C-alpha positions as YAML, in Angstrom:
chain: A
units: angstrom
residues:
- id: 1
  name: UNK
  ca: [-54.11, -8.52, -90.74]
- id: 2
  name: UNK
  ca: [-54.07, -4.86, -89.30]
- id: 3
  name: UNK
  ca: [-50.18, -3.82, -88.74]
- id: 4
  name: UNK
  ca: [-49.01, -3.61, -85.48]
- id: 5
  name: UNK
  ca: [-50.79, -5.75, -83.34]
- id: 6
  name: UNK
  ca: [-49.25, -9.23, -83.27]
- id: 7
  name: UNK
  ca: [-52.64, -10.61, -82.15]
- id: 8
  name: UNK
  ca: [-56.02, -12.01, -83.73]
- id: 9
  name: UNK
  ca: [-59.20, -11.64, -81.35]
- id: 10
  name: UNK
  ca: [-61.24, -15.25, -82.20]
- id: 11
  name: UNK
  ca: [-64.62, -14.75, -81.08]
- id: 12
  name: UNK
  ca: [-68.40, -17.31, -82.45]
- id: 13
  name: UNK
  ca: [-71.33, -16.48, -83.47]
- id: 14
  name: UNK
  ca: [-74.81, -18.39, -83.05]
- id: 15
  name: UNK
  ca: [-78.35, -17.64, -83.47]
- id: 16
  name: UNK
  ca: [-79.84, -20.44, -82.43]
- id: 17
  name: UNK
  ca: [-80.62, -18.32, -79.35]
- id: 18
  name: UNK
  ca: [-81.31, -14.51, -78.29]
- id: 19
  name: UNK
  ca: [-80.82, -13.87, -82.88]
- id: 20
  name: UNK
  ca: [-82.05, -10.30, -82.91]
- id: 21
  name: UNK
  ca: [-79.77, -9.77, -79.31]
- id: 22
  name: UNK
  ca: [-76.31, -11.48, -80.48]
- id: 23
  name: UNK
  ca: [-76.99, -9.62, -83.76]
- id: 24
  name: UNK
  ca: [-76.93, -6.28, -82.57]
- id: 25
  name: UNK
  ca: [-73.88, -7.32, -79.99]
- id: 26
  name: UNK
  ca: [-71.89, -8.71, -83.01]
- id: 27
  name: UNK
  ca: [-72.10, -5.03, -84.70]
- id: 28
  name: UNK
  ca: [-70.94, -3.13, -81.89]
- id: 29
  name: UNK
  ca: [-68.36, -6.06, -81.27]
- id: 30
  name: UNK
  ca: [-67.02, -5.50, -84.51]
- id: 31
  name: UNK
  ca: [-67.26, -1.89, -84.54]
- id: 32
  name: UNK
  ca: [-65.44, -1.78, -80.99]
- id: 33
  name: UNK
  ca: [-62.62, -4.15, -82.97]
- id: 34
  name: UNK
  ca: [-62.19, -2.08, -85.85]
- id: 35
  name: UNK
  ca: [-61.86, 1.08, -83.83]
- id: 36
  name: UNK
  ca: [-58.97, -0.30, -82.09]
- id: 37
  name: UNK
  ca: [-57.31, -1.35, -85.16]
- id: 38
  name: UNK
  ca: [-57.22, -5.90, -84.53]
- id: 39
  name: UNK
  ca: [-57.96, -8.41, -86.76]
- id: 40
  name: UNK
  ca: [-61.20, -10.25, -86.25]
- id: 41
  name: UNK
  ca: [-61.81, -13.71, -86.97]
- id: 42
  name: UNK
  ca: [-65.28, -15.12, -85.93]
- id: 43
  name: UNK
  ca: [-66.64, -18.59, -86.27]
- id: 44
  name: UNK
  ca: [-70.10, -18.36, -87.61]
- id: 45
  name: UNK
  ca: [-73.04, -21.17, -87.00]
- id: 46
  name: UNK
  ca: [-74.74, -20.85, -90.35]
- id: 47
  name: UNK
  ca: [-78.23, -22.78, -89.49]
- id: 48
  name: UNK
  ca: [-79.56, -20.90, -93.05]
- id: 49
  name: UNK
  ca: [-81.70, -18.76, -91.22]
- id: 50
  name: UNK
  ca: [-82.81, -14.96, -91.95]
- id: 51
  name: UNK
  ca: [-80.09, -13.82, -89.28]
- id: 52
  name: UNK
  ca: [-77.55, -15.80, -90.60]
- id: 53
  name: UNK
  ca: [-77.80, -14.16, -94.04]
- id: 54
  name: UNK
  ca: [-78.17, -10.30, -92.78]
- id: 55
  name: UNK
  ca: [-75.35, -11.06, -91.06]
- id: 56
  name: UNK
  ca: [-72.89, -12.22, -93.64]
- id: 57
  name: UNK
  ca: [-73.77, -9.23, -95.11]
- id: 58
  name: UNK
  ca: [-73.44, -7.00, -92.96]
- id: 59
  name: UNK
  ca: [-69.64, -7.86, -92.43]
- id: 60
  name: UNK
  ca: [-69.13, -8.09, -95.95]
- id: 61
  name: UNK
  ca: [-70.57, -4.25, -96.20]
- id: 62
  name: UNK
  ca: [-69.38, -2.26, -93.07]
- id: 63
  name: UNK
  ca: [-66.54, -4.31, -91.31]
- id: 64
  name: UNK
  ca: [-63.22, -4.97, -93.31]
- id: 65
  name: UNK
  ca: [-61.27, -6.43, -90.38]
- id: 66
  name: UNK
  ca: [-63.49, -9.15, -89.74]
- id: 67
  name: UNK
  ca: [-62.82, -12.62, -91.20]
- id: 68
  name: UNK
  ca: [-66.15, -14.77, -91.09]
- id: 69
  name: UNK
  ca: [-65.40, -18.80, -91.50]
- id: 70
  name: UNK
  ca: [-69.08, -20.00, -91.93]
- id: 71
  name: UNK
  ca: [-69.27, -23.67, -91.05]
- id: 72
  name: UNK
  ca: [-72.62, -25.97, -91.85]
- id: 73
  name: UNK
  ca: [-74.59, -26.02, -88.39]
- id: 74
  name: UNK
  ca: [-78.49, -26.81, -89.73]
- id: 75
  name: UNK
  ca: [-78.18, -30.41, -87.96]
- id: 76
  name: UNK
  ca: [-75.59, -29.47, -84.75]
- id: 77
  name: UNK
  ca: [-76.37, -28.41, -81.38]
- id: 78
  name: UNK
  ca: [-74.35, -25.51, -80.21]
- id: 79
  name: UNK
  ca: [-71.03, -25.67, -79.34]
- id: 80
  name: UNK
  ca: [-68.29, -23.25, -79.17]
- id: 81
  name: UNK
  ca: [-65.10, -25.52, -78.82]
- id: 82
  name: UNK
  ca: [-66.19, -26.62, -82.65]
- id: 83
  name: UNK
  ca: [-66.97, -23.17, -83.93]
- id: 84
  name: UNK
  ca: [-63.50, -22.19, -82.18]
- id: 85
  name: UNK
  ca: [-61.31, -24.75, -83.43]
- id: 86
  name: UNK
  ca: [-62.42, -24.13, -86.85]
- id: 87
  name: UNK
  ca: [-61.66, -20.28, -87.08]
- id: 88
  name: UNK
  ca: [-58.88, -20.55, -85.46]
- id: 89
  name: UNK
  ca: [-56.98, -22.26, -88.32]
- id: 90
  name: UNK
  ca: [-57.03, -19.08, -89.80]
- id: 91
  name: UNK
  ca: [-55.22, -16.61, -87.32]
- id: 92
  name: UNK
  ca: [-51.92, -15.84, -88.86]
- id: 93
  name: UNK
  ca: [-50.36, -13.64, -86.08]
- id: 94
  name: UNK
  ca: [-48.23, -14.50, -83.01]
- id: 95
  name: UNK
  ca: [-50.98, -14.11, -80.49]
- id: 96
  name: UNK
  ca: [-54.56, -15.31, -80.05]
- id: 97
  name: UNK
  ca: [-57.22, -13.62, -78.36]
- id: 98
  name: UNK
  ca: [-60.85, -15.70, -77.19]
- id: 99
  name: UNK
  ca: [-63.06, -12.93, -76.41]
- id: 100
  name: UNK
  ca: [-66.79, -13.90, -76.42]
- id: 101
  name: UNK
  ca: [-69.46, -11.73, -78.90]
- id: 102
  name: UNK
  ca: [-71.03, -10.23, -75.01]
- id: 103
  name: UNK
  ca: [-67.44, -8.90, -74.12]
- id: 104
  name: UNK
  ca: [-66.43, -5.14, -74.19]
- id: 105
  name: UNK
  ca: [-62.75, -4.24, -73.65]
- id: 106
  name: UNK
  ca: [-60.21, -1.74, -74.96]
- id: 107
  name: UNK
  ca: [-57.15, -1.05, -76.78]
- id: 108
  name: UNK
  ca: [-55.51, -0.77, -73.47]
- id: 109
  name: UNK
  ca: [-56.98, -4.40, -72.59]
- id: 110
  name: UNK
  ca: [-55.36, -5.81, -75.84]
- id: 111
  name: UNK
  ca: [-52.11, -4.24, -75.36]
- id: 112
  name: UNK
  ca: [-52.10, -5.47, -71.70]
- id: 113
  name: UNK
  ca: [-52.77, -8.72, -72.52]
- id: 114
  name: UNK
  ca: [-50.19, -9.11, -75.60]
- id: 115
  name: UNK
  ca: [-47.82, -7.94, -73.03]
- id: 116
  name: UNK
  ca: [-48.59, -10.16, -70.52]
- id: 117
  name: UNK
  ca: [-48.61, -12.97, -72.98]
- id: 118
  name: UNK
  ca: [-45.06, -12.46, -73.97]
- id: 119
  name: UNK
  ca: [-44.10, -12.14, -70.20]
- id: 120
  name: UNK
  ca: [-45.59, -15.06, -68.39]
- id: 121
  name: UNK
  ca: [-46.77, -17.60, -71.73]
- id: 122
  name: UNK
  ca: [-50.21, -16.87, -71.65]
- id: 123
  name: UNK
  ca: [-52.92, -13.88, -70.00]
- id: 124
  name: UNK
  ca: [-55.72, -14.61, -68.43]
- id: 125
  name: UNK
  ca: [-58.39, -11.85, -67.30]
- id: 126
  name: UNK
  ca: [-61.28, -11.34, -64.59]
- id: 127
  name: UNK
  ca: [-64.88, -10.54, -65.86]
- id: 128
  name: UNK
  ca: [-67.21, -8.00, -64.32]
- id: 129
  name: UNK
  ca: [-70.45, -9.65, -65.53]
- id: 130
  name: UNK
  ca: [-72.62, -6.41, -65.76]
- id: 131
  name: UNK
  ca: [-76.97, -6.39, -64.90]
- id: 132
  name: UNK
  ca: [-79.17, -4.71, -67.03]
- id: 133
  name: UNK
  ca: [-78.94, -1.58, -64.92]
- id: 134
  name: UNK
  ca: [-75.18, -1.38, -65.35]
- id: 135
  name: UNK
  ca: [-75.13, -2.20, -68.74]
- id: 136
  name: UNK
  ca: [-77.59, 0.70, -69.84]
- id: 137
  name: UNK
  ca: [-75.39, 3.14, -67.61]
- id: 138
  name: UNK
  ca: [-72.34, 1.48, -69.95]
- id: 139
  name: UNK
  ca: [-73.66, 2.12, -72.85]
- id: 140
  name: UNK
  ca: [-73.90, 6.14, -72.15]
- id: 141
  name: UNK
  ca: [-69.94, 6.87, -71.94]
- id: 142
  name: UNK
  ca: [-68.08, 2.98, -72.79]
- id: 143
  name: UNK
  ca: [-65.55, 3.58, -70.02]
- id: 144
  name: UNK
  ca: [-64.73, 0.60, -68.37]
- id: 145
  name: UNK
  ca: [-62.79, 1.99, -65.85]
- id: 146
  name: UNK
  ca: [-65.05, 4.17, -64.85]
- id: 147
  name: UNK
  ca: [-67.30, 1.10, -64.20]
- id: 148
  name: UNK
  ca: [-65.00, -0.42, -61.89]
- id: 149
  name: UNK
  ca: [-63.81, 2.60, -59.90]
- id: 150
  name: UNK
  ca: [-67.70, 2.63, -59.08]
- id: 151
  name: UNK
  ca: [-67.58, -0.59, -58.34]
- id: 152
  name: UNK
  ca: [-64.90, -0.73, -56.05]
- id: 153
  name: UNK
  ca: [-66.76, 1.91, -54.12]
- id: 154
  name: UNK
  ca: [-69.25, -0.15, -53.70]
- id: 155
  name: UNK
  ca: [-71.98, 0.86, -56.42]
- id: 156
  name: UNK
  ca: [-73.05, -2.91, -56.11]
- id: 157
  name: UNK
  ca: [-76.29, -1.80, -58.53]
- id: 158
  name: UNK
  ca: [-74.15, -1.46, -61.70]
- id: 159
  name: UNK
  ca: [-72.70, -5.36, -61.66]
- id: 160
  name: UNK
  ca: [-74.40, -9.11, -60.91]
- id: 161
  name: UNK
  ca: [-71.03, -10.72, -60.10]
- id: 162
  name: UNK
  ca: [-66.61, -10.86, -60.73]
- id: 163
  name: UNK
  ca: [-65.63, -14.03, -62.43]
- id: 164
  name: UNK
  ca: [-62.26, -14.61, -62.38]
- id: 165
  name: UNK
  ca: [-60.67, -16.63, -64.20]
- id: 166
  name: UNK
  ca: [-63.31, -15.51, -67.50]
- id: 167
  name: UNK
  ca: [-62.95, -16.97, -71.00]
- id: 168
  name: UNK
  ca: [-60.83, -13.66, -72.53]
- id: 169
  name: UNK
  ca: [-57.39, -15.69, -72.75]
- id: 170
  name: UNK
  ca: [-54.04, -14.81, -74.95]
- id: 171
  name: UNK
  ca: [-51.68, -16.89, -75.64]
- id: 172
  name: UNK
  ca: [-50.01, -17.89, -78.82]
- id: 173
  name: UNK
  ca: [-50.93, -19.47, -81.65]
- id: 174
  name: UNK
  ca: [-48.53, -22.54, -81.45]
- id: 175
  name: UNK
  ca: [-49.04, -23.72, -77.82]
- id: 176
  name: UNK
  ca: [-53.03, -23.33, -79.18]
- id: 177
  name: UNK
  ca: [-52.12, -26.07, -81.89]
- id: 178
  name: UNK
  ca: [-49.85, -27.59, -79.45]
- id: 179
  name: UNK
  ca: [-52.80, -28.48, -76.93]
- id: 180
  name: UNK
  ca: [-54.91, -29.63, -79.25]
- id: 181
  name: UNK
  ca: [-57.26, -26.33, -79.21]
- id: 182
  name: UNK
  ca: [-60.78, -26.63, -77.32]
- id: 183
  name: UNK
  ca: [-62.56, -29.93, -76.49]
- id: 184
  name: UNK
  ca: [-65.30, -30.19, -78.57]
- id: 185
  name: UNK
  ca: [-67.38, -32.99, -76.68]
- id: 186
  name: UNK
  ca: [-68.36, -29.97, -74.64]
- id: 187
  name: UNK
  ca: [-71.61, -28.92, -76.23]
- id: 188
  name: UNK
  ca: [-74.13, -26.37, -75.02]
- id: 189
  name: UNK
  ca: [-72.46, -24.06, -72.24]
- id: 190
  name: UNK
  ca: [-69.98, -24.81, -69.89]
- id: 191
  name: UNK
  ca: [-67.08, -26.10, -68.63]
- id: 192
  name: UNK
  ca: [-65.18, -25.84, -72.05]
- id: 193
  name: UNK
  ca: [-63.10, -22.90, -71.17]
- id: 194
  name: UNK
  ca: [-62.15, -24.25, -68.03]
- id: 195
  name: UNK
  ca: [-60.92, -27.21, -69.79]
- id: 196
  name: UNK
  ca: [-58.68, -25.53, -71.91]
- id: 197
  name: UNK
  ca: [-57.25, -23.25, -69.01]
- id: 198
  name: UNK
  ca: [-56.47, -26.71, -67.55]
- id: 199
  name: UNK
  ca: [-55.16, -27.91, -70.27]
- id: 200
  name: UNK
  ca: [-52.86, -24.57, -70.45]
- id: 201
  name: UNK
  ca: [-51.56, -24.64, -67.41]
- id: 202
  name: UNK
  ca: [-50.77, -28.11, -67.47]
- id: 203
  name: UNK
  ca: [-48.90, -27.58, -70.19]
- id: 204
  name: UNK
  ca: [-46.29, -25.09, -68.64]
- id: 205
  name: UNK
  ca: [-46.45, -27.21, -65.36]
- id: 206
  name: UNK
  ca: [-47.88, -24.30, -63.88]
- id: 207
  name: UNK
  ca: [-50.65, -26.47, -62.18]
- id: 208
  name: UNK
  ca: [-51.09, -29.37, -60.09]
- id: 209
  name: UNK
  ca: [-54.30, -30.85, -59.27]
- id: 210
  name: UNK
  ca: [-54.73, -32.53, -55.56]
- id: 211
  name: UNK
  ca: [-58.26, -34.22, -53.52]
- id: 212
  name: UNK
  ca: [-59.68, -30.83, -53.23]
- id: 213
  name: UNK
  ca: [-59.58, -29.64, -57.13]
- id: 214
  name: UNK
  ca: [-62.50, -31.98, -57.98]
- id: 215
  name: UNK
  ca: [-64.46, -29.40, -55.78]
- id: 216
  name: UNK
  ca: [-67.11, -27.45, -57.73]
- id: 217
  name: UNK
  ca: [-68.75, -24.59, -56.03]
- id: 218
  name: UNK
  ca: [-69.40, -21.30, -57.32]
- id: 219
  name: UNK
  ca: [-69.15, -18.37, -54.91]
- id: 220
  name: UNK
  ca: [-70.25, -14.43, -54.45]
- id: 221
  name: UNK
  ca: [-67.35, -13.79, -52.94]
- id: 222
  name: UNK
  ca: [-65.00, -15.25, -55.61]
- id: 223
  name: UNK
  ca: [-61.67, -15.03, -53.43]
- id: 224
  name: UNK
  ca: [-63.51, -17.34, -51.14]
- id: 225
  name: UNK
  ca: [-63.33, -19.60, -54.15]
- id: 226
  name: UNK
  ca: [-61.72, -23.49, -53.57]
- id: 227
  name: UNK
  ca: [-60.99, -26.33, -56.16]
- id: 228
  name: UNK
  ca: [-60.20, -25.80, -59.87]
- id: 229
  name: UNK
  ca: [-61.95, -22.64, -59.96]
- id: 230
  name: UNK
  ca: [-58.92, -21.24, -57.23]
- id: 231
  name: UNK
  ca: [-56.60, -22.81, -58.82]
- id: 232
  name: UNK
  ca: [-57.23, -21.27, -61.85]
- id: 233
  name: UNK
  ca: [-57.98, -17.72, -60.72]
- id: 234
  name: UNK
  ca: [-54.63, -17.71, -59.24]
- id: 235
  name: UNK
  ca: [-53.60, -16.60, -61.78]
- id: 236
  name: UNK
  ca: [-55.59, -13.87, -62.94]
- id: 237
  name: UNK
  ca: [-55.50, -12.08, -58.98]
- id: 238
  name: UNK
  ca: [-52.74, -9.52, -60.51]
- id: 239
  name: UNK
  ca: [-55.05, -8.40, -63.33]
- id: 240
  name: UNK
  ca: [-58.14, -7.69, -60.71]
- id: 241
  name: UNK
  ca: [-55.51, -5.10, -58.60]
- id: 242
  name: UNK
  ca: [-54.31, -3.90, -62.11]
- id: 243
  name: UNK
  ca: [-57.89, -3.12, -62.69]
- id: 244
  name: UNK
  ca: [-57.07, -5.31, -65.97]
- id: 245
  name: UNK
  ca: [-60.51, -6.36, -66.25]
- id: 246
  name: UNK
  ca: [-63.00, -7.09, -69.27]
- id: 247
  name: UNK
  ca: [-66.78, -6.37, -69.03]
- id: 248
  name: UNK
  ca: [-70.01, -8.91, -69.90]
- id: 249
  name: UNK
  ca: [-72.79, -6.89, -70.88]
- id: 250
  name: UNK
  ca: [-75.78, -8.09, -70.08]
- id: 251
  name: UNK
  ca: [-78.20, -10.84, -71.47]
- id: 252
  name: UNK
  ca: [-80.50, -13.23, -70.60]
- id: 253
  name: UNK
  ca: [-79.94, -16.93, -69.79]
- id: 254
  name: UNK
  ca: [-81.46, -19.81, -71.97]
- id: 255
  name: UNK
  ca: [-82.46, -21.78, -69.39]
- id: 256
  name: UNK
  ca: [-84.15, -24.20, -71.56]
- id: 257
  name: UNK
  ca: [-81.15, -26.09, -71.82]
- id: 258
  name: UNK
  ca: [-78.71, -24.09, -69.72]
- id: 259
  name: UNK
  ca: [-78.39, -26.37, -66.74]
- id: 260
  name: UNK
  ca: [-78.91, -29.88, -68.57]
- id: 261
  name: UNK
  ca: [-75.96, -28.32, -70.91]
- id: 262
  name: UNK
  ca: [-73.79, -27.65, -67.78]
- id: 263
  name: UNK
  ca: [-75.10, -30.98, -65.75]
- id: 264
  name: UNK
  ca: [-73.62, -32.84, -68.99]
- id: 265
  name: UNK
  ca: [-70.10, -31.15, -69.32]
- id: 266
  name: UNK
  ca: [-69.49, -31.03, -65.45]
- id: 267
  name: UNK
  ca: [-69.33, -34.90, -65.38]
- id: 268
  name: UNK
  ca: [-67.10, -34.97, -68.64]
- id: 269
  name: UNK
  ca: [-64.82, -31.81, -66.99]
- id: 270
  name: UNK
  ca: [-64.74, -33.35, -63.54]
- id: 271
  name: UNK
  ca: [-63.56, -36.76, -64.49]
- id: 272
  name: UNK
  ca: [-61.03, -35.08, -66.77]
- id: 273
  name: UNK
  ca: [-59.49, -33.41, -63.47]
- id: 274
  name: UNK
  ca: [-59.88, -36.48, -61.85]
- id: 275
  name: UNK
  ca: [-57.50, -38.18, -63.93]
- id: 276
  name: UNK
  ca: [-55.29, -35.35, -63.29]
- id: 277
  name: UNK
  ca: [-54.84, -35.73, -59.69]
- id: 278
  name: UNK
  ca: [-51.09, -36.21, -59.14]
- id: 279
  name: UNK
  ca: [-50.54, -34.63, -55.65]
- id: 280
  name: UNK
  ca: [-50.95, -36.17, -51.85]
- id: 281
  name: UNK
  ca: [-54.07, -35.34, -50.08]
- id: 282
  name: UNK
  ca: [-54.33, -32.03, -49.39]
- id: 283
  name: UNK
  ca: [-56.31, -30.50, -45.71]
- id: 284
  name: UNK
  ca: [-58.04, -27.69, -45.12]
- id: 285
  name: UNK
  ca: [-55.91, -23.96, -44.87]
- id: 286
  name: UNK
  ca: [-57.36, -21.54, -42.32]
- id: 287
  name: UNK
  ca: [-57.16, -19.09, -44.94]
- id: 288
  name: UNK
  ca: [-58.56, -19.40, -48.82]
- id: 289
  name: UNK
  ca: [-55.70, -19.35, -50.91]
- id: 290
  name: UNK
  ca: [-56.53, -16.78, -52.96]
- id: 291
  name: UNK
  ca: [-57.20, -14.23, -49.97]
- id: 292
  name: UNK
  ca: [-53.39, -14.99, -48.95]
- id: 293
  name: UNK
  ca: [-52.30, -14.15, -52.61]
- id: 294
  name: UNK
  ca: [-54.50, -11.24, -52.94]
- id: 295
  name: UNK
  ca: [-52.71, -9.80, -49.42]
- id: 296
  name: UNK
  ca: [-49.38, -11.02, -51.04]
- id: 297
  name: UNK
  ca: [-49.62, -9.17, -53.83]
- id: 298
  name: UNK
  ca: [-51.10, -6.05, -52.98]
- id: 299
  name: UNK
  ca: [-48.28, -5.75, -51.28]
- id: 300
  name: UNK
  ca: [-45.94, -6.45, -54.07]
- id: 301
  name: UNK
  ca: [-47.66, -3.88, -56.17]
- id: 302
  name: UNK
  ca: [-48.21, -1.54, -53.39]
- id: 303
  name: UNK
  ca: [-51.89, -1.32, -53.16]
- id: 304
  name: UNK
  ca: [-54.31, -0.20, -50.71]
- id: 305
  name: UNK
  ca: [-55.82, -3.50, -50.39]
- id: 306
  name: UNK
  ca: [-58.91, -1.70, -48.29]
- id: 307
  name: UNK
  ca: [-59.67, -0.15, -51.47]
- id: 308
  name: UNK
  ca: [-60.90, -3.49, -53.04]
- id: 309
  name: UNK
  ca: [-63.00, -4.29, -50.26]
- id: 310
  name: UNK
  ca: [-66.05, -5.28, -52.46]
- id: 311
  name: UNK
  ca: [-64.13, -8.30, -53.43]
- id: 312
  name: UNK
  ca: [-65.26, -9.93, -50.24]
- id: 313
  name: UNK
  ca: [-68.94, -9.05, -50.77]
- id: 314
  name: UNK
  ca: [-70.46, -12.31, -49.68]
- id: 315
  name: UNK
  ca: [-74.47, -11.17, -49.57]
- id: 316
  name: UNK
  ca: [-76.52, -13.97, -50.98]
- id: 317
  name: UNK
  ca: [-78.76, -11.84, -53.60]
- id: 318
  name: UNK
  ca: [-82.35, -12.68, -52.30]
- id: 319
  name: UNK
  ca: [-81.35, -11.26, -48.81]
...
């Protein structure tokens, strides 16, 4: 464990698809890790293949701060919650860090979020998921800031979408153990991160799930989000005005099995909230929640909120 940073960033590694792709993202992962001085522990799908073998070596030659726990995956479909779960046994720190392998953030992020952690119980972060255009203008300089100052003046070309809340979560490493980790009937992608925000949240009673949280839209516009996707981004609004925001660099989709992955876990996910429902029936708000908090709180921090106008970019792409 690298001194000074109470926190181990747990991220997986499969190459069951995009190999050559999540190969070269794991090394500049890594490299990104080990130039801000954290502890990496990453759980590996080891389906015996050519990849899988370059890269257990390559760790073991170039990367000291990365801890690889290699699990048995010839005969298992993907799935993260497992691949989590496992490595996770192994952080020794305070704080733990999910981060996926396509995810580019700095020291600053990490510090943030350790902060944050020890503040409120747990940090939760926004996404910019990048295109292919933005990500190749990334790659020149690797200033995230810089990124989103250009997108919040509207340089639309540079990102696809925000997703807020994203899967880079800290929080520490007993309440992890505590709520029984990541689901791991989840397989394929989708759904399991939510589940464990749930979970989270409903942990620290910090949640409570009425008639319209069972709603399951995704949006442009996320602030015009409603259900369990606004009640989860609640509480990540602070960290879009703080600009506390990670990056997803881009990739493409598997869609041979992307949406019969998701079609699965959304029935499993949706009659876990289900069961969860605890409040009376809830009617429609004029306003989206999460435009009322945004307004609230740029207030409370003093911010412009004009200057994050691109938040309510509601354009349907093939317009």
């Amino acid at each position: 464990m690298k001194e000074g940073i109470p926190a181990t960033i747990v991220t997986t590694v499969d190459f069951c698809f995009r190999p050559l792709s999540i190969f070269f993202r794991a090394y500049k992962f890594f490299k990104n890790c080990n130039n801000i001085n954290i502890q990496v522990i990453v759980g590996h799908a080891n389906r015996s293949k050519i990849c899988d073998f370059l890269f257990l070596m390559m760790c073991k030659k170039k990367f000291k701060n990365i801890h690889i726990v290699s699990f048995d995956f010839k005969n298992v479909k993907n799935n993260n919650s497992i691949l989590r779960n496992i490595s996770s046994k192994e952080v020794k720190t305070k704080f733990i860090i999910f981060s996926d392998i396509d995810l580019y953030f700095d020291s600053d992020i990490i510090k943030y979020v350790i902060i944050d952690a020890e503040r409120n119980k747990f940090s939760i972060l926004p996404c910019l998921y990048l295109s292919k255009f933005g990500t190749k203008n990334f790659n020149k300089d690797k200033n995230r800031i810089n990124i989103i100052n250009k997108w919040l003046l509207w340089d639309i070309r540079n990102v696809l979408h925000l997703a807020i809340p994203s899967s880079f979560i800290c929080l520490e490493k007993e309440i992890f153990d505590k709520i029984h980790g990541f689901d791991e009937k989840y397989e394929g992608h989708g759904y399991e991160d939510f589940d464990f925000m749930v979970r989270l949240l409903n942990y620290y009673n910090c949640i409570k799930f009425n008639n319209k949280s069972i709603i399951d839209k995704t949006y442009i516009a996320p602030l015009f989000a409603e259900g369990f996707r606004a009640d989860l981004a609640a509480f990540c609004i602070k960290n879009i005005i703080k600009k506390k925001i990670v990056l997803h660099l881009y990739h493409k989709k598997n869609k041979k099995t992307y949406k019969s992955d998701r079609d699965k876990n959304r029935i499993i996910f949706l009659n876990k909230i289900s069961s969860m429902i605890t409040c009376e029936k809830v009617e429609n708000v004029p306003v989206p929640i999460l435009i009322s908090l945004f307004y609230r709180l740029c207030d409370y921090y003093n911010v412009d909120s004009s200057s994050y106008g691109v938040l309510f970019f509601n354009k349907p792409k093939n317009l």
